[in-house]
Amino acid sequence: MHVVYPGSFDPLHNGHFDVIVRSSKLFDRVTVAVLENPSKRNQWLFTPEERVEIIRRAAAQARLENVQVDTFRGLLVDYMKKIGSRVIVKGLRAVSDYEYELQMAHLNRQFPPHAETLFIMAATRWSYVSSTMVKEIARYGGDVGKLVPQATLEALKARMQPER
């Protein structure tokens, strides 16, 4: 079965990566679909291409051979039709995530390919991690090494280098 794990992944953190690893063990093929949203271009820390590269490096370092990474614009269901998938994987950290993702799951079932959404509960040790928090800690020079994969850590260190 081919599943899609969509998100912004700005940046990829260990909660995201845990869902990728666990999905790769459950499904034949996992496409990590990085959202491209041109209207938010100035809000992203990393470009879609940089996010794709970070995820690819993290997947390669973990030897996840059934994981591929791509970008998409517009409706997720349109992208899913294009790649031939009908299943969305989403990670959930808290009840607040569930409420939003439940609405999205119901909406995605209304449009061809009538996508099914499978929820994977975040591992407890990553349930408090968010991209927003990782960016904030990194901006102030904090150590995020325990919160992100090595590929993300390297990209953050390069991006957050103080100007000389």
mmCIF file of C-alpha atoms in Angstrom:
data_model
loop_
_atom_site.group_PDB
_atom_site.id
_atom_site.type_symbol
_atom_site.label_atom_id
_atom_site.label_comp_id
_atom_site.label_asym_id
_atom_site.label_seq_id
_atom_site.Cartn_x
_atom_site.Cartn_y
_atom_site.Cartn_z
ATOM 1 C CA MET A 1 0.000 0.000 0.000
ATOM 2 C CA HIS A 2 1.196 3.490 -0.915
ATOM 3 C CA VAL A 3 0.499 6.195 1.699
ATOM 4 C CA VAL A 4 1.090 9.944 1.771
ATOM 5 C CA TYR A 5 2.335 11.810 4.827
ATOM 6 C CA PRO A 6 1.693 15.502 4.064
ATOM 7 C CA GLY A 7 2.921 18.516 5.974
ATOM 8 C CA SER A 8 5.030 21.626 5.965
ATOM 9 C CA PHE A 9 7.947 20.034 7.879
ATOM 10 C CA ASP A 10 9.541 23.429 8.542
ATOM 11 C CA PRO A 11 11.704 22.041 9.969
ATOM 12 C CA LEU A 12 11.496 18.260 10.209
ATOM 13 C CA HIS A 13 11.615 17.246 13.887
ATOM 14 C CA ASN A 14 11.772 13.909 15.689
ATOM 15 C CA GLY A 15 7.981 13.746 16.043
ATOM 16 C CA HIS A 16 7.620 13.946 12.254
ATOM 17 C CA PHE A 17 10.470 11.537 11.740
ATOM 18 C CA ASP A 18 8.979 9.031 14.184
ATOM 19 C CA VAL A 19 5.795 8.964 12.078
ATOM 20 C CA ILE A 20 7.873 8.476 8.912
ATOM 21 C CA VAL A 21 9.849 5.585 10.423
ATOM 22 C CA ARG A 22 6.769 3.873 11.829
ATOM 23 C CA SER A 23 4.853 4.339 8.577
ATOM 24 C CA SER A 24 7.743 2.865 6.607
ATOM 25 C CA LYS A 25 7.441 -0.306 8.686
ATOM 26 C CA LEU A 26 3.681 -0.566 8.126
ATOM 27 C CA PHE A 27 3.350 0.299 4.432
ATOM 28 C CA ASP A 28 5.061 -0.669 1.181
ATOM 29 C CA ARG A 29 5.669 2.911 0.109
ATOM 30 C CA VAL A 30 5.538 6.224 1.972
ATOM 31 C CA THR A 31 5.564 9.548 0.165
ATOM 32 C CA VAL A 32 6.409 12.446 2.440
ATOM 33 C CA ALA A 33 4.641 15.323 0.680
ATOM 34 C CA VAL A 34 6.039 18.753 1.517
ATOM 35 C CA LEU A 35 3.494 21.534 1.145
ATOM 36 C CA GLU A 36 4.454 24.388 -1.150
ATOM 37 C CA ASN A 37 2.486 27.500 -0.304
ATOM 38 C CA PRO A 38 3.762 30.491 -2.273
ATOM 39 C CA SER A 39 1.646 32.932 -0.261
ATOM 40 C CA LYS A 40 3.607 31.988 2.873
ATOM 41 C CA ARG A 41 7.034 32.085 1.228
ATOM 42 C CA ASN A 42 8.353 34.727 3.647
ATOM 43 C CA GLN A 43 7.127 32.753 6.678
ATOM 44 C CA TRP A 44 9.163 29.613 5.968
ATOM 45 C CA LEU A 45 12.568 29.037 7.527
ATOM 46 C CA PHE A 46 13.490 26.608 4.729
ATOM 47 C CA THR A 47 12.351 26.571 1.105
ATOM 48 C CA PRO A 48 10.320 23.554 -0.052
ATOM 49 C CA GLU A 49 13.417 22.277 -1.872
ATOM 50 C CA GLU A 50 15.525 22.559 1.283
ATOM 51 C CA ARG A 51 12.868 20.751 3.320
ATOM 52 C CA VAL A 52 12.766 17.960 0.730
ATOM 53 C CA GLU A 53 16.549 17.614 0.903
ATOM 54 C CA ILE A 54 16.542 17.521 4.726
ATOM 55 C CA ILE A 55 13.897 14.771 4.754
ATOM 56 C CA ARG A 56 15.696 12.796 2.041
ATOM 57 C CA ARG A 57 18.958 12.954 3.985
ATOM 58 C CA ALA A 58 17.251 11.894 7.229
ATOM 59 C CA ALA A 59 15.523 8.975 5.464
ATOM 60 C CA ALA A 60 18.788 7.916 3.816
ATOM 61 C CA GLN A 61 20.673 8.094 7.130
ATOM 62 C CA ALA A 62 18.007 5.819 8.640
ATOM 63 C CA ARG A 63 18.064 3.533 5.556
ATOM 64 C CA LEU A 64 14.359 3.978 4.877
ATOM 65 C CA GLU A 65 14.379 2.668 1.318
ATOM 66 C CA ASN A 66 10.590 2.759 0.851
ATOM 67 C CA VAL A 67 10.330 6.467 1.688
ATOM 68 C CA GLN A 68 10.250 9.063 -1.053
ATOM 69 C CA VAL A 69 9.917 12.818 -0.718
ATOM 70 C CA ASP A 70 8.088 15.204 -3.005
ATOM 71 C CA THR A 71 6.413 18.617 -2.963
ATOM 72 C CA PHE A 72 2.843 19.540 -3.782
ATOM 73 C CA ARG A 73 0.695 22.642 -4.219
ATOM 74 C CA GLY A 74 -3.027 22.999 -3.988
ATOM 75 C CA LEU A 75 -5.349 20.305 -2.757
ATOM 76 C CA LEU A 76 -3.818 17.205 -1.256
ATOM 77 C CA VAL A 77 -6.466 14.997 -2.905
ATOM 78 C CA ASP A 78 -5.429 16.306 -6.336
ATOM 79 C CA TYR A 79 -1.812 15.417 -5.581
ATOM 80 C CA MET A 80 -2.902 11.979 -4.372
ATOM 81 C CA LYS A 81 -4.763 11.327 -7.633
ATOM 82 C CA LYS A 82 -1.612 12.262 -9.520
ATOM 83 C CA ILE A 83 0.576 9.751 -7.643
ATOM 84 C CA GLY A 84 -2.051 7.028 -7.265
ATOM 85 C CA SER A 85 -2.521 6.965 -3.497
ATOM 86 C CA ARG A 86 -5.743 6.870 -1.493
ATOM 87 C CA VAL A 87 -4.370 6.850 2.058
ATOM 88 C CA ILE A 88 -3.161 9.775 4.167
ATOM 89 C CA VAL A 89 -1.065 9.254 7.288
ATOM 90 C CA LYS A 90 -1.186 11.959 9.952
ATOM 91 C CA GLY A 91 0.574 12.133 13.283
ATOM 92 C CA LEU A 92 -1.353 13.276 16.338
ATOM 93 C CA ARG A 93 0.183 14.787 19.471
ATOM 94 C CA ALA A 94 -2.834 15.992 21.434
ATOM 95 C CA VAL A 95 -6.595 16.376 21.395
ATOM 96 C CA SER A 96 -6.202 19.759 19.695
ATOM 97 C CA ASP A 97 -4.448 18.048 16.751
ATOM 98 C CA TYR A 98 -7.233 15.469 16.570
ATOM 99 C CA GLU A 99 -10.017 18.030 16.256
ATOM 100 C CA TYR A 100 -8.375 19.756 13.289
ATOM 101 C CA GLU A 101 -7.230 16.541 11.600
ATOM 102 C CA LEU A 102 -10.653 14.940 12.008
ATOM 103 C CA GLN A 103 -12.207 17.834 10.057
ATOM 104 C CA MET A 104 -9.571 17.490 7.352
ATOM 105 C CA ALA A 105 -10.097 13.719 7.159
ATOM 106 C CA HIS A 106 -13.836 14.182 6.648
ATOM 107 C CA LEU A 107 -13.233 16.795 3.956
ATOM 108 C CA ASN A 108 -10.674 14.662 2.128
ATOM 109 C CA ARG A 109 -13.178 11.795 1.943
ATOM 110 C CA GLN A 110 -15.594 14.027 0.016
ATOM 111 C CA PHE A 111 -13.347 14.441 -3.035
ATOM 112 C CA PRO A 112 -11.902 11.828 -5.378
ATOM 113 C CA PRO A 113 -9.925 9.721 -4.663
ATOM 114 C CA HIS A 114 -12.033 9.705 -1.440
ATOM 115 C CA ALA A 115 -8.929 9.464 0.675
ATOM 116 C CA GLU A 116 -8.836 7.522 3.900
ATOM 117 C CA THR A 117 -6.865 9.053 6.762
ATOM 118 C CA LEU A 118 -4.956 6.921 9.233
ATOM 119 C CA PHE A 119 -3.791 8.514 12.457
ATOM 120 C CA ILE A 120 -0.570 7.548 14.184
ATOM 121 C CA MET A 121 -0.256 8.730 17.751
ATOM 122 C CA ALA A 122 2.987 10.538 18.449
ATOM 123 C CA ALA A 123 5.429 8.663 20.601
ATOM 124 C CA THR A 124 5.085 10.099 24.092
ATOM 125 C CA ARG A 125 8.648 11.361 24.101
ATOM 126 C CA TRP A 126 7.945 13.539 21.028
ATOM 127 C CA SER A 127 4.398 14.630 21.822
ATOM 128 C CA TYR A 128 5.503 18.082 22.991
ATOM 129 C CA VAL A 129 7.743 18.868 19.993
ATOM 130 C CA SER A 130 6.582 21.226 17.265
ATOM 131 C CA SER A 131 8.358 22.926 14.370
ATOM 132 C CA THR A 132 7.442 26.297 15.861
ATOM 133 C CA MET A 133 9.163 25.436 19.142
ATOM 134 C CA VAL A 134 12.232 24.026 17.389
ATOM 135 C CA LYS A 135 12.604 27.219 15.319
ATOM 136 C CA GLU A 136 12.188 29.422 18.384
ATOM 137 C CA ILE A 137 14.800 27.535 20.405
ATOM 138 C CA ALA A 138 17.218 27.491 17.473
ATOM 139 C CA ARG A 139 16.769 31.245 16.826
ATOM 140 C CA TYR A 140 17.925 31.958 20.377
ATOM 141 C CA GLY A 141 20.918 29.655 20.059
ATOM 142 C CA GLY A 142 19.440 26.817 22.108
ATOM 143 C CA ASP A 143 20.455 23.201 21.577
ATOM 144 C CA VAL A 144 17.793 21.346 19.560
ATOM 145 C CA GLY A 145 19.974 18.279 18.984
ATOM 146 C CA LYS A 146 17.653 16.007 20.958
ATOM 147 C CA LEU A 147 14.555 17.290 19.149
ATOM 148 C CA VAL A 148 15.512 16.880 15.490
ATOM 149 C CA PRO A 149 17.208 14.348 13.203
ATOM 150 C CA GLN A 150 20.877 14.949 12.384
ATOM 151 C CA ALA A 151 20.026 16.233 8.886
ATOM 152 C CA THR A 152 17.782 18.929 10.374
ATOM 153 C CA LEU A 153 20.337 19.851 13.009
ATOM 154 C CA GLU A 154 22.996 20.388 10.341
ATOM 155 C CA ALA A 155 20.632 22.538 8.251
ATOM 156 C CA LEU A 156 19.585 24.592 11.285
ATOM 157 C CA LYS A 157 23.185 25.197 12.327
ATOM 158 C CA ALA A 158 24.027 26.388 8.812
ATOM 159 C CA ARG A 159 20.943 28.622 8.615
ATOM 160 C CA MET A 160 21.266 30.081 12.110
ATOM 161 C CA GLN A 161 24.958 30.996 11.836
ATOM 162 C CA PRO A 162 25.442 34.410 13.427
ATOM 163 C CA GLU A 163 26.542 37.086 10.983
ATOM 164 C CA ARG A 164 30.144 38.238 11.366
#
